[in-house]
């Protein structure tokens, strides 16, 4: 099963907050259902957020009672506003919404045909993401050799995408090619996507994985236990990669230890009209830090920072792997020029 | 109250695994009681481990039925072996044990007088630690200025020492001098000493503290929210500082951002006959990583690393603050020569 699927007016996904303990299937019937699932991180991962937002608009269109094309466009625009208010950092969500709205506005048929068109376009976005991940996997696997130990952060796997994964797509492709590799997964506080999701995915596929706390990254590099780092991205701007909090810390450590630091992400993650100064880093509620599950882990009333993402300047990035290939720093400039 | 106290044949301390939720007082009557409390981290913090080991020998001596001086020495040597088997990395424990054993062996009185002498020597070790922390605080406070934001890791506070603290001793001394400072505390997975103990101590003293997850250190430095780092140490060898896992990661980030990185530790932490190659890094049980409290946070059966400490080469250390003063890299060499 894909991580997200359209089934006749219902969108199906897995509740990622309940993994790895329970595999609870979510059925969403409206844009509001999807928006709520995104806010609460039942759905997460930049490429998946793009597909989810697209399917949320598809749900609006499919269930709409609008009889006029203009009315449906209005409804889609209102739904888009709700979706854009869910999470500010990952760009794929905005990219998917804008793609569908732009195409809907340019569509000349009636409301019913437009609804069908929106559902098809959402499906196309999902299919493209699945295809992009395979390509990213294949390109990225060229960089991976027998004996590599790959450190990854958060979850940039099948669960963060429609299927296969970005960073873990590279790992999967290398593994499927028979390369003997191992993965070190950081637990990724505060939401523990590494501990909960990455270990779950990799163990299911039989790929060797070792879990560490985030603050062990320096130690495993010092001990030469890591040969490459591969992470995903929530947004790639002109000068930086925006990804899960903790990514920049790993990038600095990789640079200090001369370990290649790769970012695997589809083009829907690229936002090259902006720089890091334009990016809003989402600050999430303090309880994610002060509690684990229902358990308080600190003194009552303590102040907390909880940025969900950080900013890794491109100088720390060895290459970006996307569905067009491997973009080294110089290529990246050329790539920018061609967008 | 001091963190550890001798009261007529009983050693009193606070159970640090229950903080900040409950203040449970532990009463220990034997060396075995103390060894068990050390193993389970009810007692932790390098300087406190030194005092605790000393008091454990004091308990043995005080309650001994030995009538011969040699018999008591034997009992103390057996107790010392048990204590040395508790935790391998922090050197203060070995230092305190060896100091008492050496002095006991050189003591010429009878068994009863030797017992009294051992209790007095243990008390002296505790008193010296308390005094050393005040001196460390005063020397270190010279480095701290109005407006400083000090990042600290784990807990190098009153709870890690007999009283006042090393890294937090510096913070306290600066605060008592009226300097307007703030602290950023890392939560310090897996055992969360930062979230549980450092925030607790600082809030009780009214010193502003903000809690972050360990992987946010890069972000707060990137945002220029940190002006200095001060941490404690479990062992300082010729070429490196051994401290709580995560310290090296912070040191690399501090270097990359030109932020001073200070280590505050009493001389009982110095082990300058050894290098980092000689140090055994304690590997603790996987459940500390796979669980938080009783709550499993990851996939069943996943492999885990759990080194309790890491190694920060001296090149990353701006200065070591001890009871003799501030030792910059050059002074450190001279200091070594004088030991």
XYZ file of C-alpha atoms in Angstrom:
678
model
C 0.000 0.000 0.000
C 1.105 3.554 -0.665
C 1.334 5.876 2.341
C -1.601 7.855 0.929
C -4.288 6.654 -1.463
C -7.451 7.966 -3.086
C -10.386 5.573 -2.929
C -13.633 6.900 -4.456
C -14.040 10.072 -2.454
C -12.053 8.956 0.586
C -8.370 9.489 1.266
C -6.672 6.692 3.170
C -3.441 7.007 5.107
C -1.729 5.593 8.184
C -1.760 7.576 11.450
C 1.957 8.247 11.946
C 1.542 9.351 15.552
C 0.523 5.806 16.530
C 3.442 4.020 14.850
C 5.273 1.797 15.586
C 2.918 0.600 18.317
C -0.274 0.421 16.240
C -1.012 0.599 12.521
C -4.182 2.728 12.578
C -5.700 3.573 9.205
C -7.158 7.080 8.847
C -10.046 7.673 6.458
C -10.481 11.313 5.503
C -13.558 12.642 3.733
C -12.930 16.395 3.671
C -10.275 19.059 3.450
C -10.806 19.746 7.166
C -10.050 16.116 7.996
C -6.778 16.329 6.085
C -5.857 19.727 7.571
C -6.402 18.368 11.069
C -4.281 15.282 10.333
C -1.478 17.520 9.035
C -1.565 19.863 12.049
C -1.390 16.973 14.487
C 1.345 15.271 12.429
C -0.701 12.158 11.764
C 0.434 13.011 8.241
C 4.004 14.377 8.016
C 6.996 14.436 5.695
C 7.386 17.148 3.073
C 6.583 15.137 -0.084
C 3.658 13.440 1.641
C 2.308 16.829 2.720
C 2.272 17.834 -0.952
C 0.279 14.767 -1.966
C -2.012 15.105 1.067
C -2.801 18.745 0.270
C -3.522 17.781 -3.344
C -5.871 15.017 -2.208
C -7.520 17.417 0.270
C -8.452 19.656 -2.666
C -9.583 16.557 -4.566
C -11.909 15.709 -1.643
C -13.339 19.247 -1.750
C -13.886 19.012 -5.488
C -15.298 15.481 -5.426
C -17.838 16.176 -2.668
C -18.706 19.704 -3.806
C -22.315 20.588 -4.585
C -21.165 23.545 -6.682
C -22.994 23.776 -9.993
C -20.881 26.577 -11.448
C -17.203 26.332 -12.267
C -16.581 29.694 -10.500
C -18.266 28.480 -7.339
C -16.079 25.387 -7.247
C -12.961 27.515 -7.797
C -14.063 29.637 -4.810
C -14.506 26.544 -2.681
C -11.084 25.278 -3.697
C -9.542 28.643 -2.857
C -11.127 28.569 0.598
C -9.912 25.018 1.143
C -6.451 26.087 0.003
C -6.376 28.801 2.681
C -7.207 26.252 5.373
C -4.466 23.932 4.133
C -1.897 26.744 3.883
C -2.562 27.556 7.550
C -1.577 24.098 8.757
C 2.230 24.102 8.598
C 4.369 26.947 7.275
C 7.759 25.430 6.482
C 7.606 22.484 4.074
C 7.133 23.984 0.621
C 5.661 20.906 -1.097
C 2.295 21.650 0.490
C 2.210 25.145 -1.050
C 3.617 23.833 -4.312
C 0.871 21.203 -4.668
C -1.912 23.614 -3.717
C -0.700 26.267 -6.148
C -0.271 23.745 -8.929
C -3.850 22.548 -8.556
C -5.323 26.028 -8.153
C -3.422 27.356 -11.174
C -4.552 24.465 -13.334
C -8.116 24.700 -12.010
C -8.246 28.394 -12.841
C -7.037 27.634 -16.347
C -9.524 24.789 -16.820
C -12.368 25.652 -19.169
C -14.959 22.881 -18.536
C -17.953 22.858 -16.195
C -17.952 22.240 -12.430
C -18.378 18.489 -12.745
C -15.553 18.165 -15.244
C -13.366 20.434 -13.146
C -13.971 18.232 -10.093
C -12.863 15.180 -12.073
C -9.865 17.112 -13.347
C -8.810 18.104 -9.798
C -9.049 14.515 -8.593
C -6.938 13.393 -11.553
C -4.385 16.125 -10.985
C -4.047 15.140 -7.315
C -3.564 11.537 -8.354
C -0.925 12.709 -10.828
C 0.932 14.581 -8.089
C 0.945 11.409 -5.987
C 2.095 9.260 -8.918
C 4.835 11.737 -9.778
C 6.092 11.685 -6.205
C 6.265 7.900 -6.233
C 8.170 7.998 -9.532
C 10.492 10.779 -8.321
C 11.423 8.721 -5.270
C 12.428 5.750 -7.437
C 14.600 8.033 -9.552
C 16.132 9.652 -6.462
C 16.815 6.159 -5.137
C 18.540 5.072 -8.318
C 20.638 8.202 -8.690
C 21.532 8.239 -5.016
C 22.485 4.562 -4.953
C 25.387 5.374 -7.288
C 26.951 7.184 -4.336
C 26.624 4.205 -1.992
C 29.168 1.425 -1.752
C 29.541 -1.916 -0.025
C 30.335 -1.398 3.618
C 28.857 2.096 3.859
C 27.234 3.085 7.115
C 24.674 5.764 6.402
C 23.481 8.088 9.122
C 20.015 9.514 8.586
C 17.879 11.889 10.619
C 14.136 12.020 11.218
C 12.176 9.965 8.695
C 12.652 10.630 5.000
C 11.266 7.234 4.115
C 8.203 5.725 2.510
C 6.171 7.224 5.360
C 7.329 10.749 4.493
C 6.410 10.324 0.844
C 3.802 8.605 -1.303
C 6.048 5.558 -1.403
C 9.691 4.379 -1.297
C 11.147 7.496 0.355
C 13.830 10.066 -0.429
C 16.809 9.504 1.890
C 15.537 6.000 2.666
C 14.749 5.585 -1.040
C 18.482 5.876 -1.653
C 19.136 3.346 1.111
C 16.486 0.984 -0.311
C 17.806 1.237 -3.867
C 21.373 0.519 -2.728
C 20.112 -2.419 -0.639
C 18.061 -3.796 -3.548
C 21.224 -3.621 -5.670
C 22.816 -5.980 -3.145
C 25.120 -3.473 -1.506
C 25.933 -4.446 2.068
C 25.089 -1.322 4.006
C 23.953 -0.352 7.467
C 21.957 2.576 8.736
C 22.333 4.618 11.896
C 19.070 6.395 12.710
C 18.890 9.345 15.110
C 15.835 9.225 17.342
C 14.914 12.810 16.355
C 13.485 14.545 19.379
C 11.022 15.936 20.089
C 8.630 13.840 17.964
C 10.926 10.805 17.651
C 10.308 10.142 13.956
C 13.664 8.396 13.719
C 13.000 6.093 16.672
C 9.390 5.434 15.713
C 9.268 5.493 11.911
C 12.729 5.017 10.394
C 13.581 1.972 12.501
C 10.105 0.566 11.756
C 10.490 0.944 7.995
C 14.007 -0.394 7.837
C 13.419 -3.365 10.109
C 10.376 -4.293 8.013
C 12.616 -4.321 4.942
C 15.377 -6.256 6.716
C 17.906 -3.434 6.377
C 20.279 -3.304 9.391
C 19.581 -0.258 11.530
C 21.016 1.024 14.801
C 19.201 3.651 16.824
C 21.065 6.445 18.610
C 19.993 9.545 20.505
C 20.533 12.813 18.634
C 23.456 13.805 20.825
C 25.432 10.661 19.913
C 26.085 11.860 16.355
C 29.367 13.507 17.333
C 30.495 10.331 19.098
C 29.724 7.941 16.211
C 31.556 10.246 13.797
C 34.516 10.584 16.176
C 34.634 6.779 16.312
C 34.523 6.635 12.467
C 31.322 4.574 12.569
C 29.627 6.656 9.840
C 30.706 6.941 6.197
C 27.867 9.037 4.748
C 24.953 11.163 5.870
C 21.718 11.274 3.867
C 18.727 13.318 4.977
C 15.561 14.598 3.341
C 14.432 18.205 3.072
C 11.337 20.235 3.791
C 12.403 23.116 1.575
C 15.481 23.883 -0.495
C 16.051 27.606 -1.018
C 18.792 29.484 -2.878
C 21.274 29.327 -0.043
C 20.172 26.555 2.306
C 18.365 23.328 3.009
C 15.529 23.562 5.521
C 14.903 20.237 7.236
C 13.897 18.688 10.560
C 15.450 20.285 13.636
C 18.821 18.681 14.221
C 19.846 18.491 10.572
C 22.189 21.483 10.813
C 23.896 20.005 13.881
C 24.597 16.829 11.899
C 25.815 18.807 8.880
C 28.374 20.716 10.974
C 29.624 17.461 12.496
C 29.854 15.846 9.045
C 31.904 18.773 7.731
C 34.232 18.586 10.749
C 34.794 14.869 10.090
C 34.980 15.097 6.266
C 31.928 12.885 5.888
C 29.790 13.525 2.783
C 26.439 15.113 3.618
C 23.728 14.389 1.036
C 20.199 15.744 0.817
C 17.627 13.665 -1.086
C 14.477 15.509 -2.145
C 12.141 15.802 -5.133
C 11.955 19.025 -7.133
C 8.653 19.843 -5.430
C 10.836 20.661 -2.384
C 12.829 23.302 -4.288
C 11.909 26.928 -3.674
C 14.745 28.721 -5.427
C 13.012 32.089 -5.677
C 13.494 32.397 -1.903
C 16.452 32.478 0.456
C 16.666 31.187 4.012
C 15.752 34.682 5.261
C 12.289 34.239 3.703
C 11.516 30.950 5.420
C 9.220 30.817 8.439
C 10.527 28.191 10.862
C 7.480 26.672 12.522
C 7.553 26.923 16.313
C 5.446 24.109 17.739
C 3.877 23.805 21.174
C 6.169 23.424 24.221
C 4.468 20.209 25.327
C 6.270 18.338 22.552
C 9.508 19.037 24.449
C 8.277 18.966 28.056
C 6.374 15.697 27.611
C 6.957 12.371 25.935
C 3.567 10.860 25.331
C 1.624 11.773 28.444
C 4.736 11.729 30.623
C 6.185 15.053 31.821
C 9.971 14.896 31.665
C 10.922 18.252 33.155
C 10.221 20.816 35.848
C 6.805 22.485 35.647
C 6.669 25.913 34.088
C 10.076 25.784 32.402
C 10.553 27.875 29.236
C 11.081 25.899 26.059
C 12.137 26.442 22.469
C 10.560 24.156 19.906
C 11.523 25.058 16.348
C 10.419 22.181 14.132
C 13.121 22.807 11.516
C 16.543 24.289 11.114
C 18.585 25.872 8.345
C 21.643 24.209 6.825
C 23.588 26.606 4.574
C 24.495 24.991 1.230
C 28.199 25.154 2.064
C 27.615 22.158 4.361
C 25.825 20.135 1.673
C 27.940 17.848 -0.526
C 25.166 17.285 -3.070
C 21.413 17.302 -3.486
C 19.918 14.165 -5.014
C 16.686 14.813 -6.925
C 14.806 13.077 -9.738
C 16.991 14.934 -12.271
C 20.175 13.454 -10.849
C 22.915 14.378 -8.409
C 23.423 18.108 -8.085
C 26.831 19.013 -6.717
C 27.390 22.552 -5.535
C 28.398 23.787 -8.994
C 25.595 21.939 -10.760
C 23.256 23.384 -8.205
C 24.002 26.877 -9.504
C 23.349 25.737 -13.074
C 20.182 23.977 -11.955
C 18.978 27.149 -10.312
C 19.601 29.071 -13.524
C 17.502 26.565 -15.466
C 14.465 26.673 -13.217
C 21.247 20.705 52.627
C 24.249 19.302 50.795
C 23.574 16.735 48.065
C 25.308 14.114 50.214
C 25.762 14.123 53.992
C 27.189 11.891 56.700
C 24.938 11.491 59.735
C 26.278 9.134 62.431
C 26.769 6.024 60.363
C 24.194 6.807 57.699
C 24.768 8.560 54.383
C 21.893 10.719 53.202
C 21.301 11.832 49.625
C 18.462 12.634 47.238
C 17.322 10.024 44.695
C 18.135 11.776 41.411
C 16.105 9.365 39.302
C 12.889 10.652 40.937
C 13.558 14.356 40.400
C 11.957 16.707 39.496
C 8.715 14.887 40.241
C 9.490 13.777 43.790
C 12.187 14.636 46.327
C 12.877 11.195 47.791
C 15.617 10.988 50.418
C 17.853 7.907 50.306
C 19.422 6.605 53.502
C 22.394 4.330 52.911
C 23.933 2.170 55.626
C 26.534 0.139 53.716
C 28.945 0.193 50.827
C 26.534 -2.075 48.911
C 23.733 0.462 49.336
C 25.942 3.177 47.881
C 27.212 0.972 45.033
C 23.648 0.117 44.058
C 22.624 3.788 44.116
C 25.588 4.650 41.872
C 24.846 1.861 39.371
C 21.220 2.910 39.036
C 22.192 6.583 38.810
C 20.259 7.590 41.918
C 23.640 9.145 42.665
C 25.389 10.629 39.616
C 27.741 13.469 38.667
C 31.498 12.976 38.726
C 32.382 15.025 41.841
C 29.425 13.566 43.734
C 30.557 10.056 42.795
C 33.897 10.851 44.437
C 32.264 11.956 47.672
C 29.799 9.044 47.573
C 32.590 6.482 47.163
C 34.477 8.080 50.046
C 31.398 7.921 52.255
C 30.795 4.314 51.185
C 34.221 3.423 52.590
C 33.389 5.469 55.679
C 30.231 3.358 56.142
C 32.318 0.183 55.870
C 34.820 1.456 58.426
C 32.221 2.848 60.826
C 30.118 -0.350 60.911
C 33.071 -2.746 60.786
C 33.504 -5.327 63.519
C 37.191 -5.701 62.677
C 39.415 -5.680 65.718
C 42.705 -5.601 63.842
C 43.886 -2.730 61.685
C 44.865 -5.220 58.904
C 41.415 -6.790 58.931
C 39.784 -3.407 58.450
C 42.178 -2.569 55.621
C 41.122 -5.857 53.968
C 37.466 -4.970 54.353
C 38.094 -1.533 52.878
C 39.947 -3.082 49.937
C 37.028 -5.432 49.249
C 34.583 -2.557 49.463
C 36.794 -0.569 47.097
C 36.582 -3.355 44.492
C 32.783 -3.294 44.629
C 32.749 0.480 44.226
C 35.250 0.409 41.346
C 32.931 -1.993 39.502
C 30.012 0.417 39.483
C 30.887 2.926 36.773
C 34.129 2.956 34.785
C 34.401 6.454 33.305
C 34.246 9.240 35.895
C 37.652 9.324 37.545
C 36.649 11.071 40.783
C 35.308 7.789 42.102
C 38.678 6.061 41.631
C 40.519 9.110 42.911
C 38.533 9.203 46.172
C 38.840 5.462 46.739
C 42.588 5.477 46.122
C 43.101 8.498 48.348
C 41.336 6.841 51.254
C 42.985 3.453 50.739
C 46.442 5.028 50.459
C 45.948 7.040 53.628
C 44.423 4.067 55.450
C 47.398 1.904 54.538
C 49.731 4.581 55.838
C 47.761 5.012 59.083
C 49.482 3.555 62.113
C 46.730 3.450 64.803
C 44.391 0.582 65.763
C 41.218 -0.515 63.948
C 38.949 1.791 65.920
C 41.121 4.843 65.304
C 41.483 3.914 61.643
C 37.694 3.762 61.299
C 37.402 7.247 62.764
C 40.181 8.426 60.485
C 38.422 7.031 57.371
C 35.164 8.755 58.288
C 37.049 12.025 58.815
C 38.890 11.648 55.518
C 35.620 11.041 53.658
C 34.133 14.124 55.285
C 37.238 16.043 54.235
C 36.802 14.930 50.611
C 33.205 16.181 50.709
C 34.215 19.489 52.314
C 36.987 19.976 49.784
C 34.580 19.395 46.928
C 32.192 21.993 48.312
C 35.064 24.457 48.662
C 36.430 23.650 45.193
C 33.041 24.384 43.643
C 32.916 27.838 45.275
C 36.392 28.591 43.924
C 35.463 27.283 40.461
C 32.374 29.492 40.606
C 34.357 32.575 41.511
C 37.074 32.031 38.924
C 34.580 31.124 36.238
C 32.339 34.109 36.974
C 35.167 36.381 35.778
C 34.475 35.037 32.289
C 30.759 35.836 32.436
C 29.279 39.205 31.532
C 25.937 40.951 31.631
C 23.745 39.662 28.839
C 25.520 36.350 28.425
C 23.434 33.363 27.437
C 25.174 30.231 28.660
C 24.443 26.876 27.136
C 25.044 23.909 29.416
C 24.653 20.171 28.936
C 23.560 17.443 31.315
C 23.698 18.517 34.967
C 26.933 19.865 36.366
C 25.122 21.535 39.229
C 24.717 21.192 42.959
C 23.179 17.776 42.296
C 26.334 16.573 40.525
C 28.573 17.688 43.382
C 28.517 17.990 47.144
C 27.059 21.474 46.757
C 26.953 24.540 44.468
C 28.035 22.816 41.263
C 30.820 23.144 38.694
C 29.340 24.511 35.434
C 26.258 25.666 37.348
C 28.560 26.898 40.126
C 29.963 29.356 37.579
C 26.412 30.341 36.581
C 25.404 30.748 40.262
C 28.450 32.830 41.136
C 27.863 35.163 38.168
C 24.180 35.440 39.107
C 25.029 36.161 42.762
C 27.329 38.938 41.525
C 24.268 40.526 39.918
C 25.130 39.690 36.326
C 22.024 39.419 34.163
C 22.454 36.088 32.478
C 20.296 33.343 31.031
C 20.870 29.641 30.647
C 19.929 27.290 27.829
C 19.810 23.701 29.081
C 19.914 20.715 26.730
C 17.563 17.946 27.806
C 20.413 15.386 27.604
C 19.044 12.130 26.323
C 18.914 9.359 27.205
C 18.651 10.033 30.952
C 17.378 13.620 30.624
C 19.558 15.102 33.366
C 19.264 18.528 31.719
C 15.477 18.426 31.509
C 15.067 16.910 34.962
C 17.862 18.299 37.095
C 19.364 21.441 35.572
C 16.009 23.144 34.989
C 14.966 22.115 38.523
C 18.057 23.615 40.157
C 18.018 26.818 38.179
C 14.304 27.481 38.550
C 14.609 26.974 42.303
C 17.319 29.657 42.350
C 15.322 31.989 40.092
C 17.911 31.899 37.313
C 16.243 32.141 33.862
C 16.493 28.850 31.988
C 15.194 27.652 28.632
C 15.046 23.957 27.825
C 15.899 22.621 24.363
C 16.273 19.162 22.886
C 19.871 18.112 22.213
C 19.491 18.471 18.458
C 18.536 22.169 18.750
C 22.059 23.208 19.744
C 23.051 23.879 16.133
C 19.942 25.973 15.622
C 20.373 28.187 18.701
C 24.005 28.813 17.762
C 23.054 29.568 14.134
C 20.526 32.092 15.485
C 23.236 33.623 17.726
C 21.210 32.852 20.855
C 24.223 31.475 22.769
C 27.299 33.440 23.850
C 29.146 30.807 25.911
C 29.114 27.096 26.609
C 30.010 25.737 30.047
C 29.917 22.036 30.837
C 31.294 19.805 33.563
C 33.608 16.827 33.121
C 33.768 13.202 34.186
C 37.466 12.900 33.474
C 40.113 15.203 32.046
C 43.006 13.342 30.448
C 46.137 14.614 28.688
C 44.451 15.202 25.367
C 40.709 15.372 25.982
C 37.748 16.027 28.213
C 35.479 13.050 28.833
C 31.954 14.139 29.672
C 28.294 13.184 29.215
C 27.371 11.914 25.756
C 26.565 14.919 23.564
C 29.349 17.144 24.881
C 31.577 16.612 21.846
C 28.709 17.456 19.489
C 28.255 20.774 21.322
C 32.005 21.458 21.289
C 32.203 21.032 17.500
C 29.233 23.362 17.039
C 30.772 25.928 19.393
C 34.039 25.882 17.449
C 32.181 26.298 14.146
C 30.376 29.347 15.570
C 33.366 30.836 17.436
C 31.616 30.453 20.767
C 33.886 29.887 23.805
C 33.616 26.366 25.184
C 34.505 26.109 28.883
C 34.840 23.035 31.074
C 34.385 23.493 34.826
C 35.717 20.685 37.005
C 37.635 20.165 40.240
C 41.152 18.747 40.205
C 39.762 15.397 41.390
C 38.494 15.060 37.785
C 41.999 15.370 36.329
C 43.703 12.162 35.216
C 46.727 13.518 33.393
C 48.722 10.302 33.467
C 46.252 8.909 30.939
C 45.155 9.824 27.418
C 41.752 9.393 25.808
C 42.899 6.033 24.430
C 43.059 4.711 28.011
C 39.507 5.668 28.937
C 36.735 3.084 29.024
C 33.526 4.678 27.774
C 30.702 3.046 29.720
C 28.079 1.444 27.476
C 24.789 1.373 29.381
C 21.752 -0.826 28.768
C 19.729 -0.299 25.555
C 16.490 0.274 27.467
C 17.699 3.755 28.395
C 17.407 4.636 24.692
C 14.452 2.468 23.656
C 12.290 3.552 26.601
C 11.504 6.774 28.401
C 10.272 5.823 31.837
C 8.181 2.734 31.212
C 7.191 3.905 27.739
C 8.737 2.194 24.701
C 9.488 4.791 22.039
C 10.760 2.627 19.201
C 10.279 -0.577 17.235
C 10.823 -3.774 19.205
C 14.165 -5.490 18.798
C 16.011 -2.566 17.268
C 19.775 -2.361 17.803
C 20.957 0.512 19.948
C 24.164 2.272 20.921
C 24.257 3.769 24.396
C 27.668 5.206 25.263
C 27.212 7.264 28.436
C 30.090 9.617 27.638
C 32.025 11.027 24.729
C 35.497 12.399 24.126
C 36.170 16.054 23.354
C 39.760 16.633 22.210
C 41.363 19.595 24.004
C 41.600 21.561 20.755
C 37.853 22.229 21.128
C 38.176 23.465 24.709
C 38.735 27.188 25.260
C 39.672 26.767 28.908
C 39.246 24.508 31.908
C 38.052 26.199 35.093
C 39.239 24.462 38.264
C 39.815 25.491 41.870
C 43.320 26.699 40.902
C 41.955 29.157 38.370
C 41.301 29.364 34.656
C 43.567 27.109 32.632
C 43.827 28.189 29.017
C 45.347 25.762 26.560
C 48.888 26.985 27.233
C 48.442 27.061 31.008
C 47.030 23.591 30.751
C 50.386 22.312 29.572
C 52.124 24.048 32.468
C 49.504 22.710 34.872
C 50.138 19.197 33.614
C 53.850 19.628 34.205
C 53.195 20.678 37.816
C 51.010 17.754 38.752
